[in-house]
Short mmCIF file of C-alpha atoms and ligand atoms in Angstrom, two decimals:
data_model
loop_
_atom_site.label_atom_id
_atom_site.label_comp_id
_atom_site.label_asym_id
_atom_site.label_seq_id
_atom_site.Cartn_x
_atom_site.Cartn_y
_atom_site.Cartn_z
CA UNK A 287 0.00 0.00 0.00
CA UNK A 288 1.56 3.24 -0.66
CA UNK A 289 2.08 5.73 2.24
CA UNK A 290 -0.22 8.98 1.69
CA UNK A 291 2.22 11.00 2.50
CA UNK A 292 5.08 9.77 0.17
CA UNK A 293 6.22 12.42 -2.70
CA UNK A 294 7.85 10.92 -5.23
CA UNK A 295 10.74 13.07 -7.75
CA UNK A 296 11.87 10.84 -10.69
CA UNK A 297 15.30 12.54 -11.88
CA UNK A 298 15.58 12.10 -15.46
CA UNK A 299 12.61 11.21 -15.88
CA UNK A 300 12.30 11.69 -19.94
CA UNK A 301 15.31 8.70 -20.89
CA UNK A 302 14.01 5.24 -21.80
CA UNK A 303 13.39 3.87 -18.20
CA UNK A 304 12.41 7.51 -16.77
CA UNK A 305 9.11 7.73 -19.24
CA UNK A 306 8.07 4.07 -18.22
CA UNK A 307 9.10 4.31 -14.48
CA UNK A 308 7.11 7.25 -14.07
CA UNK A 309 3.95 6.37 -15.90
CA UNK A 310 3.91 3.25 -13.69
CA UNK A 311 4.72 5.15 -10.53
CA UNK A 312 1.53 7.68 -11.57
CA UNK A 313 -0.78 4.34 -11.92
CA UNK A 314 0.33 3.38 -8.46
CA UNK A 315 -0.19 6.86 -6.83
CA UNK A 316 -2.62 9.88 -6.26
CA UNK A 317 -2.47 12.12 -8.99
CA UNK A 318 -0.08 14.79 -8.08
CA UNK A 319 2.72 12.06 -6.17
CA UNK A 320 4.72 12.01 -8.81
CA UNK A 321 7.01 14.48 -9.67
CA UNK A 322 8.98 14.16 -13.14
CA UNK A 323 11.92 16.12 -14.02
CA UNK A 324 14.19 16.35 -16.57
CA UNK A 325 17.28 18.52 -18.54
CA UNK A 326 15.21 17.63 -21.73
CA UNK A 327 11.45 19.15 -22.74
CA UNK A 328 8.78 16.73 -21.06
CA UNK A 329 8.60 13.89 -23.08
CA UNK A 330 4.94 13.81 -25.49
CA UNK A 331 4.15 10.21 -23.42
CA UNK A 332 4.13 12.14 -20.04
CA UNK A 333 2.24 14.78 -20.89
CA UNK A 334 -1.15 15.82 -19.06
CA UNK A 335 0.07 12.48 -17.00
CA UNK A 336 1.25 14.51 -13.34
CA UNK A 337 3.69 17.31 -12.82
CA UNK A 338 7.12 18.02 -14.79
CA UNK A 339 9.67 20.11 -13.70
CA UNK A 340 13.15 21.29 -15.77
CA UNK A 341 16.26 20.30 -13.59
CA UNK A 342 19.69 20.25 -14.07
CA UNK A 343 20.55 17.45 -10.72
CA UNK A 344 24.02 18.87 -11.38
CA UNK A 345 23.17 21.56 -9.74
CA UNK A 346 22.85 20.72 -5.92
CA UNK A 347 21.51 23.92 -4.54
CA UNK A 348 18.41 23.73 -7.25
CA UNK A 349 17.65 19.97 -6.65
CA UNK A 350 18.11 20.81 -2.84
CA UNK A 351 15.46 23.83 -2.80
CA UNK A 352 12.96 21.73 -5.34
CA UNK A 353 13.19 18.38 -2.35
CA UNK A 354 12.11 21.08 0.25
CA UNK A 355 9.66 23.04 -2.09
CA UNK A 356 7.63 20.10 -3.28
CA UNK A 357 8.04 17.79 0.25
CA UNK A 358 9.99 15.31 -1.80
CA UNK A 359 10.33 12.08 0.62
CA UNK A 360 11.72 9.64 -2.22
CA UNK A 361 13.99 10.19 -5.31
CA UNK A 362 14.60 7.74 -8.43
CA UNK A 363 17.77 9.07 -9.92
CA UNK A 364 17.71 7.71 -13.30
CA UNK A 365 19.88 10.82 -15.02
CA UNK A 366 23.54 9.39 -16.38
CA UNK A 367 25.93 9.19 -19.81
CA UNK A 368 25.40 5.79 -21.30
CA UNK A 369 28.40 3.33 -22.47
CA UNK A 370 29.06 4.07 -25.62
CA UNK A 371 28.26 8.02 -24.91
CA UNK A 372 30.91 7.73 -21.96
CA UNK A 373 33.58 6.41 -24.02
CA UNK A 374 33.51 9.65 -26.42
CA UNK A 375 33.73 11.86 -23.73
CA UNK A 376 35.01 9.97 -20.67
CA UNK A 377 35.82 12.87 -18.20
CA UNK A 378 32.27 14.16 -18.46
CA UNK A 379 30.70 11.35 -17.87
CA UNK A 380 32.83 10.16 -14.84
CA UNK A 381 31.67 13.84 -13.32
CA UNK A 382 28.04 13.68 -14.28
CA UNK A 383 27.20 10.50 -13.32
CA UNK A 384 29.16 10.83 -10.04
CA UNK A 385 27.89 14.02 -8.92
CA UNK A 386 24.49 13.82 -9.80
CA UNK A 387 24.68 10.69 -7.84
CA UNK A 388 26.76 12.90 -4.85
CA UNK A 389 24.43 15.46 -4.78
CA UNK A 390 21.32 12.87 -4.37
CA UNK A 391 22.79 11.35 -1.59
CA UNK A 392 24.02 14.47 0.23
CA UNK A 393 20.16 15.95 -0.17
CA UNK A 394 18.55 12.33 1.36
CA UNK A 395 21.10 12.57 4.45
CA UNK A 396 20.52 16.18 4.80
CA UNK A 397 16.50 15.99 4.51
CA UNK A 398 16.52 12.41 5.69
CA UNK A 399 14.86 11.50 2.97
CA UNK A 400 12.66 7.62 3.33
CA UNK A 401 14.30 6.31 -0.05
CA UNK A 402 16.50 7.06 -3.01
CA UNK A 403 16.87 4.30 -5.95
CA UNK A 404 19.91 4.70 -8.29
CA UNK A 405 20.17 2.14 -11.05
CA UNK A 406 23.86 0.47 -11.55
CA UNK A 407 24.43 -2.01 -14.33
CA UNK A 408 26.21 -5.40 -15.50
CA UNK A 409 29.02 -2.85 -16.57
CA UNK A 410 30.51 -3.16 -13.63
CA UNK A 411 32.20 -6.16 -14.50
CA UNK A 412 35.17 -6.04 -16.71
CA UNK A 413 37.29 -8.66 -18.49
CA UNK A 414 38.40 -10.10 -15.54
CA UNK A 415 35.08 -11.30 -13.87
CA UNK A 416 33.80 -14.61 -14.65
CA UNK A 417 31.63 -14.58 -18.47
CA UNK A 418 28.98 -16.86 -17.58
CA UNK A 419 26.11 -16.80 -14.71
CA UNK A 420 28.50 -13.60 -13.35
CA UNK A 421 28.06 -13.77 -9.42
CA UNK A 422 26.72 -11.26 -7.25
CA UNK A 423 30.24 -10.63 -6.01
CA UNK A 424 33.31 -11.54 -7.97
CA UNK A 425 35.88 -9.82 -9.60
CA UNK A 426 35.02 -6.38 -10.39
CA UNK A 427 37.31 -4.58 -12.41
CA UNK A 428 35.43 -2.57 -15.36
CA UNK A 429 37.56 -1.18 -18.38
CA UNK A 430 34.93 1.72 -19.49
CA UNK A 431 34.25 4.73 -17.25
CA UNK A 432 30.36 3.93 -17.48
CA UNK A 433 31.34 1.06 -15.63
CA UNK A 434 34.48 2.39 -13.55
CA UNK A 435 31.35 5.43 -12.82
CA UNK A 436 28.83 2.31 -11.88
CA UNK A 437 31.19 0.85 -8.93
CA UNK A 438 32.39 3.74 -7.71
CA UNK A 439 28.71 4.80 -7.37
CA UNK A 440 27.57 1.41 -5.79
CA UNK A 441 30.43 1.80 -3.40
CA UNK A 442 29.10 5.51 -2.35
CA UNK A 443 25.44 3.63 -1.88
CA UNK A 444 26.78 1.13 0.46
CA UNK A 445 28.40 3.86 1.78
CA UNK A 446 25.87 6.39 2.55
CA UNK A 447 23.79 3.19 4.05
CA UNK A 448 26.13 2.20 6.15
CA UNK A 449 27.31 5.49 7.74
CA UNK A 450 23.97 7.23 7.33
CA UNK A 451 21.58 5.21 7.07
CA UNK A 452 20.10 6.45 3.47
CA UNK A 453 17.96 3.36 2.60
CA UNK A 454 19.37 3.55 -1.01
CA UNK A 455 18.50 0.43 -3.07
CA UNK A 456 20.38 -0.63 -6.62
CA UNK A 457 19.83 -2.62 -9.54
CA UNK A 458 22.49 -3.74 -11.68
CA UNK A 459 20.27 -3.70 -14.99
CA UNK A 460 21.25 -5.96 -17.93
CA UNK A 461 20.65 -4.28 -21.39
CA UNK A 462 16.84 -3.42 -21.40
CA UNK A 463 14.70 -3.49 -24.43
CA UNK A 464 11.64 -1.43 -24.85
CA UNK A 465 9.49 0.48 -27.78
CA UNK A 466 7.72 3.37 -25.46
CA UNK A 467 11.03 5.96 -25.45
CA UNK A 468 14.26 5.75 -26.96
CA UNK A 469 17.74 4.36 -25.82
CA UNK A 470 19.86 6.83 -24.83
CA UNK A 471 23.63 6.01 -26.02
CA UNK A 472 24.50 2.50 -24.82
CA UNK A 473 26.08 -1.04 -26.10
CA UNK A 474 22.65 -2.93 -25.96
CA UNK A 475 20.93 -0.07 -28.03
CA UNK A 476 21.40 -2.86 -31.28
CA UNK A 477 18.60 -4.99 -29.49
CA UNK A 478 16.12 -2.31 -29.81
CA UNK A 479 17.65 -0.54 -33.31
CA UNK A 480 17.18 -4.15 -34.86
CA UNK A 481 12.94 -4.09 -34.38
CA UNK A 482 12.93 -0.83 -35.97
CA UNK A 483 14.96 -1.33 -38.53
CA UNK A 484 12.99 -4.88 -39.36
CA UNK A 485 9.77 -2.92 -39.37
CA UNK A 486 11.24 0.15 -41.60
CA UNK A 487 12.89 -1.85 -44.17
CA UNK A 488 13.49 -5.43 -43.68
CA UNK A 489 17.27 -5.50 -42.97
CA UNK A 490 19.21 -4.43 -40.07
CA UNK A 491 23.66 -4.01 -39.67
CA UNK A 492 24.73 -4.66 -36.35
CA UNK A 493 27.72 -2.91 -34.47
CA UNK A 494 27.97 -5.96 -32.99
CA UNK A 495 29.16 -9.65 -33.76
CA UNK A 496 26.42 -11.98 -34.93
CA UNK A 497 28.09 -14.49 -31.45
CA UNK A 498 28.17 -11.47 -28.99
CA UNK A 499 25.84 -12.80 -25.70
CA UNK A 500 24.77 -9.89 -23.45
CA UNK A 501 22.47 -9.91 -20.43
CA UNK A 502 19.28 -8.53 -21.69
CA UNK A 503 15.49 -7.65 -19.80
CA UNK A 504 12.68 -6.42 -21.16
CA UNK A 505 11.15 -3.10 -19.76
CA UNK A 506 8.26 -4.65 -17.86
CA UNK A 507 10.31 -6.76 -16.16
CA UNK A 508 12.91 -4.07 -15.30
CA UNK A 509 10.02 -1.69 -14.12
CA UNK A 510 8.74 -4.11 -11.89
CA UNK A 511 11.75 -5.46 -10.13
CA UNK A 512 12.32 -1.69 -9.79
CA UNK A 513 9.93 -1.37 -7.84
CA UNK A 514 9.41 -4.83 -5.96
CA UNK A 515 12.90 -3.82 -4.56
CA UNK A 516 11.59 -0.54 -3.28
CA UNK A 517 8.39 -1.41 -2.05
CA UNK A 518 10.37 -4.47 -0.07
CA UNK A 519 10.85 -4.54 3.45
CA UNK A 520 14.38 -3.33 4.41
CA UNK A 521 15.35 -5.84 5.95
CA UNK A 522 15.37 -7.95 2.95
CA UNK A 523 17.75 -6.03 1.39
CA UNK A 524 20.63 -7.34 2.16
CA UNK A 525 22.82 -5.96 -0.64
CA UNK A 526 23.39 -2.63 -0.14
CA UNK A 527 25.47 -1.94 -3.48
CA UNK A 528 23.57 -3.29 -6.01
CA UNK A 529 21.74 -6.42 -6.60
CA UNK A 530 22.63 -8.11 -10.13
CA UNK A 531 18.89 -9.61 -11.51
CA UNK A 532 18.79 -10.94 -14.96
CA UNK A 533 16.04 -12.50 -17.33
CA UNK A 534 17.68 -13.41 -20.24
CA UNK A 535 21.19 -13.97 -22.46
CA UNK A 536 21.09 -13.19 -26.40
CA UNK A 537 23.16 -12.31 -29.41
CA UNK A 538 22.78 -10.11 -32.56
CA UNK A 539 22.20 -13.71 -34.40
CA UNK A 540 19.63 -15.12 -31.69
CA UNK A 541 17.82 -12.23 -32.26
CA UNK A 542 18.01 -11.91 -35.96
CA UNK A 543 16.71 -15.61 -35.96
CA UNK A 544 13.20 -14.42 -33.36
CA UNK A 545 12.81 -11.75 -35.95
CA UNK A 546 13.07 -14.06 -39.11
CA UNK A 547 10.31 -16.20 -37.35
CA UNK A 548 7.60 -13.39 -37.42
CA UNK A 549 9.57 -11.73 -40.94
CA UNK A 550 11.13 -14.56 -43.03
CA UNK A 551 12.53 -12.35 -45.11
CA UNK A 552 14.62 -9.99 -42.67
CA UNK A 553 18.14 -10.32 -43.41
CA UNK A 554 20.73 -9.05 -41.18
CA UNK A 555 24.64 -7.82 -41.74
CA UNK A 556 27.04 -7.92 -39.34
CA UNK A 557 30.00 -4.38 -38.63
CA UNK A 558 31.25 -4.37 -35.45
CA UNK A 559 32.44 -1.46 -34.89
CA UNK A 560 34.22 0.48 -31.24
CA UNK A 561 31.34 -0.63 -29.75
CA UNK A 562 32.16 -4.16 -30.01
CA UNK A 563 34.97 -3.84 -27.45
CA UNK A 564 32.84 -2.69 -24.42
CA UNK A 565 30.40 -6.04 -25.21
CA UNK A 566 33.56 -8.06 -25.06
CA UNK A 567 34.55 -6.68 -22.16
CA UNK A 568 30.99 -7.68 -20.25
CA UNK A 569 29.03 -10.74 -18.65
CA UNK A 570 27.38 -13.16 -21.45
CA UNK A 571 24.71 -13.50 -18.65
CA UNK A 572 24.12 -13.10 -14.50
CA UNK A 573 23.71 -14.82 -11.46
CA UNK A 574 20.66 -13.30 -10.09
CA UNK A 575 20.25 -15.79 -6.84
CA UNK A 576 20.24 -13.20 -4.41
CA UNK A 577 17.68 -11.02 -5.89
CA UNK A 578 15.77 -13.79 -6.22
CA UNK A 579 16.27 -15.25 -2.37
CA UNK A 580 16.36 -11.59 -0.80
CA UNK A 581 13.29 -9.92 -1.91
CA UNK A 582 11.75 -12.48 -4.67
CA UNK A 583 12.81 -11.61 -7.76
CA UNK A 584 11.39 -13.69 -10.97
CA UNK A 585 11.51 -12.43 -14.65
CA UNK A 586 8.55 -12.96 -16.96
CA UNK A 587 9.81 -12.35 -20.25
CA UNK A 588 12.09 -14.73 -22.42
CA UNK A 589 13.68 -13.94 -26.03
CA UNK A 590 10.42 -15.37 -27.53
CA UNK A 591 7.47 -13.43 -25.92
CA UNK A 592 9.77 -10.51 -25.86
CA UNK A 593 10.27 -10.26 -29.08
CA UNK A 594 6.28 -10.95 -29.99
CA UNK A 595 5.50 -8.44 -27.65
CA UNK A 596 8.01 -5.41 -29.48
CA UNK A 597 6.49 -6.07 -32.73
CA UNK A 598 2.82 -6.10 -32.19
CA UNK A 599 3.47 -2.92 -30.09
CA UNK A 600 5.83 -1.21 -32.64
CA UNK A 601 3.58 -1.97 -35.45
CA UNK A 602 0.15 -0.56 -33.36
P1 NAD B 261 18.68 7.70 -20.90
O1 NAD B 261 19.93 8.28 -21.43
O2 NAD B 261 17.66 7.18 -21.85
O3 NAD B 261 17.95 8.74 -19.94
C1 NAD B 261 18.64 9.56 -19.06
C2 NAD B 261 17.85 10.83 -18.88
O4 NAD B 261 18.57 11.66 -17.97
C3 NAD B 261 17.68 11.63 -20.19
O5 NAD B 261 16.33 11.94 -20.40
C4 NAD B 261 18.52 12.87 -19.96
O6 NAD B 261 17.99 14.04 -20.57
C5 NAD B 261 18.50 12.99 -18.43
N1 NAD B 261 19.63 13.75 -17.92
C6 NAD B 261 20.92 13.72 -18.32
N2 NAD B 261 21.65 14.60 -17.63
C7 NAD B 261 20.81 15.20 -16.76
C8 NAD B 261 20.96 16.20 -15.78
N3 NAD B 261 22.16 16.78 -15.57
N4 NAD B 261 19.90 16.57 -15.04
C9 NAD B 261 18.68 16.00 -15.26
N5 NAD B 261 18.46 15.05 -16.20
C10 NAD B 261 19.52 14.67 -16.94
O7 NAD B 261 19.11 6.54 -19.87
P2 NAD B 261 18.25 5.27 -19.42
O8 NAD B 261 18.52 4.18 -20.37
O9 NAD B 261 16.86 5.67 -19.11
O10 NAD B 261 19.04 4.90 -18.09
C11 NAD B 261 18.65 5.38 -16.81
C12 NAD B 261 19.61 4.83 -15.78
O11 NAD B 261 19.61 3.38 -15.85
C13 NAD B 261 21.08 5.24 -15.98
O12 NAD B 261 21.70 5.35 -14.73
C14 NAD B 261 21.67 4.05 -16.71
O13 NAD B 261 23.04 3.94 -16.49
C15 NAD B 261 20.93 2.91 -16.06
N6 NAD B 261 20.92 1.70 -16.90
C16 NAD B 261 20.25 1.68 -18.07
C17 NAD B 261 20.26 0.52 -18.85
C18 NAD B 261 19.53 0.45 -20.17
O14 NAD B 261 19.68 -0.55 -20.89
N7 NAD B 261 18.73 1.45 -20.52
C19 NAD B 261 20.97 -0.60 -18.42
C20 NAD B 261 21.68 -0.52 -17.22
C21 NAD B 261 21.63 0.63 -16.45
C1 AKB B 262 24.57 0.32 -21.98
O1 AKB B 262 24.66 -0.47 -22.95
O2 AKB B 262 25.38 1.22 -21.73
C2 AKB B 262 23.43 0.10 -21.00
C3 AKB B 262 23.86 -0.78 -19.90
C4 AKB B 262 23.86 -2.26 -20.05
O3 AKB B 262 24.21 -0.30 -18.85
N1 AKB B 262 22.32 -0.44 -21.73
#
């Protein structure tokens, strides 16, 4: 049951999780709870849906005075530079997605605020760390700075918990895969460029190897077990970091092959390009045990229903 006096500010709200997360958080809540904000004009899906406000979270002082103005009590901080985005410009996104994180945290122990979610990601793991069923913890040692910025922020949310007592709760997402908004700048952006592509005309090029396995999740799933872990009881959340959960493992050529089933004729062509390097350097899938034994985490979509699901909603 949500609280009635819970006021809810999604941070980044108009990215391809932010637009989903937020509609879902509206259906959940009075009208009014949910507060979205953004850098970017609201996106067309949220419109006439609840609130939107324009803010920069690198600015602490602004975030700081819109928490107080607007009662805020949680905060899903969804704002970041993406993988492949990161690697063109590594220095800014080490210091956005750091201290838009810092300033979150700094706000919720200042305001003792009841929650904060900030999503990590199965970039934390680097060369190093074991390829298949990666485990919860295990060799951590990422080569990109999305993923050097991913542990450094999981360490500062174990942190905060531990010497503060924010009740900050993670996800390490696998790629996610969705048709409502789109991907902003990552690796596993070829999963979602492929459907479009299909649909548009019939043939797609990947900037990835047709043998390339990468954790993957479909939205739904990734909205929910967002918010499973922060409607759980705290004391079943025993990772204070972030809690790998995974659904499913695919490649470029697994997913050609769903498409070909519902399009015979879809041909695909395969130029790897810098991209290709960061997959390498990543899980081929996750060991999701704890999620799973901690607060009940289960996945509901596979590769096939997944992919039957994109296309009759891309084609609508
Ligand atoms: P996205 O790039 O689609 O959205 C991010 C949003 O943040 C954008 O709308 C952008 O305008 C906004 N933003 C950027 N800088 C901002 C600032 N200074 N102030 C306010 N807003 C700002 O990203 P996404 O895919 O929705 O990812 C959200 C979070 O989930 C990120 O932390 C990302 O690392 C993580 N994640 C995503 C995936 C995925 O596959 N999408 C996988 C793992 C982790
Ligand atoms: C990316 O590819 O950068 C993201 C992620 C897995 O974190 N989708």
């Amino acid at each position: 049951m949500p609280n009635r006096d819970e006021k809810i500010l999604v941070v980044g709200a108009c990215g391809q999780i932010g637009v989903e997360l937020t509609l879902q958080l509206r259906k959940m809540h009075r009208e009014g709870v949910v507060i979205a904000s953004d850098l970017r004009e609201e996106h067309p899906l949220l419109k006439g849906t609840g609130p939107y406000v324009s803010l920069d979270i690198m600015n602490k002082e602004t975030f700081h005075v819109l928490v107080l103005r607007y009662n805020i009590t949680q905060v899903y901080l969804l704002a970041a530079i993406l993988s492949a985005t990161g690697e063109k410009n590594p220095t800014l996104a080490w210091h956005i997605n750091m201290q838009s994180l810092l300033n979150v945290l700094e706000v919720a122990k200042e305001e003792n605020l009841a929650k904060i979610y900030w999503p990590s990601s199965i970039a934390v793991f680097g060369p190093d760390s074991p390829k298949h069923n990666t485990p919860q913890h295990t060799v951590i040692e990422p080569t990109t700075v999305y993923g050097i910025s991913k542990f450094a922020g999981e360490r500062w949310c174990e942190y905060y918990f531990n010497r503060y007592n924010v009740d900050v709760r993670s996800l390490r997402y696998p790629g996610l895969i969705s048709y409502k908004s789109q991907p902003g700048g990552g690796t596993t952006d070829y999963a979602i460029e492929i459907f479009h592509d299909a649909l548009s005309n019939g043939h797609y090029t990947s900037f990835l190897n047709e043998n390339t396995y990468l954790p993957m999740m479909y939205m739904p799933d990734a909205i929910r077990a967002t918010i499973e872990l922060m409607e759980a009881d705290a004391s079943k959340i025993k990772v204070r970091s972030s809690y790998n959960i995974g659904a499913m493992s695919f490649s470029p050529g697994d997913i050609a092959a769903e498409i070909k089933k519902h399009f015979p004729d879809f041909t695909i062509r395969y130029k790897p390009d810098s991209r290709q390097n960061i997959a390498n350097s990543w899980p081929r899938s996750i060991d999701d045990s704890e999620a799973k034994n901690d607060w009940g985490w289960k996945p509901e979509y596979d590769i096939e229903r997944m992919t039957e699901d994109m296309l009759k909603n891309l084609q609508h």
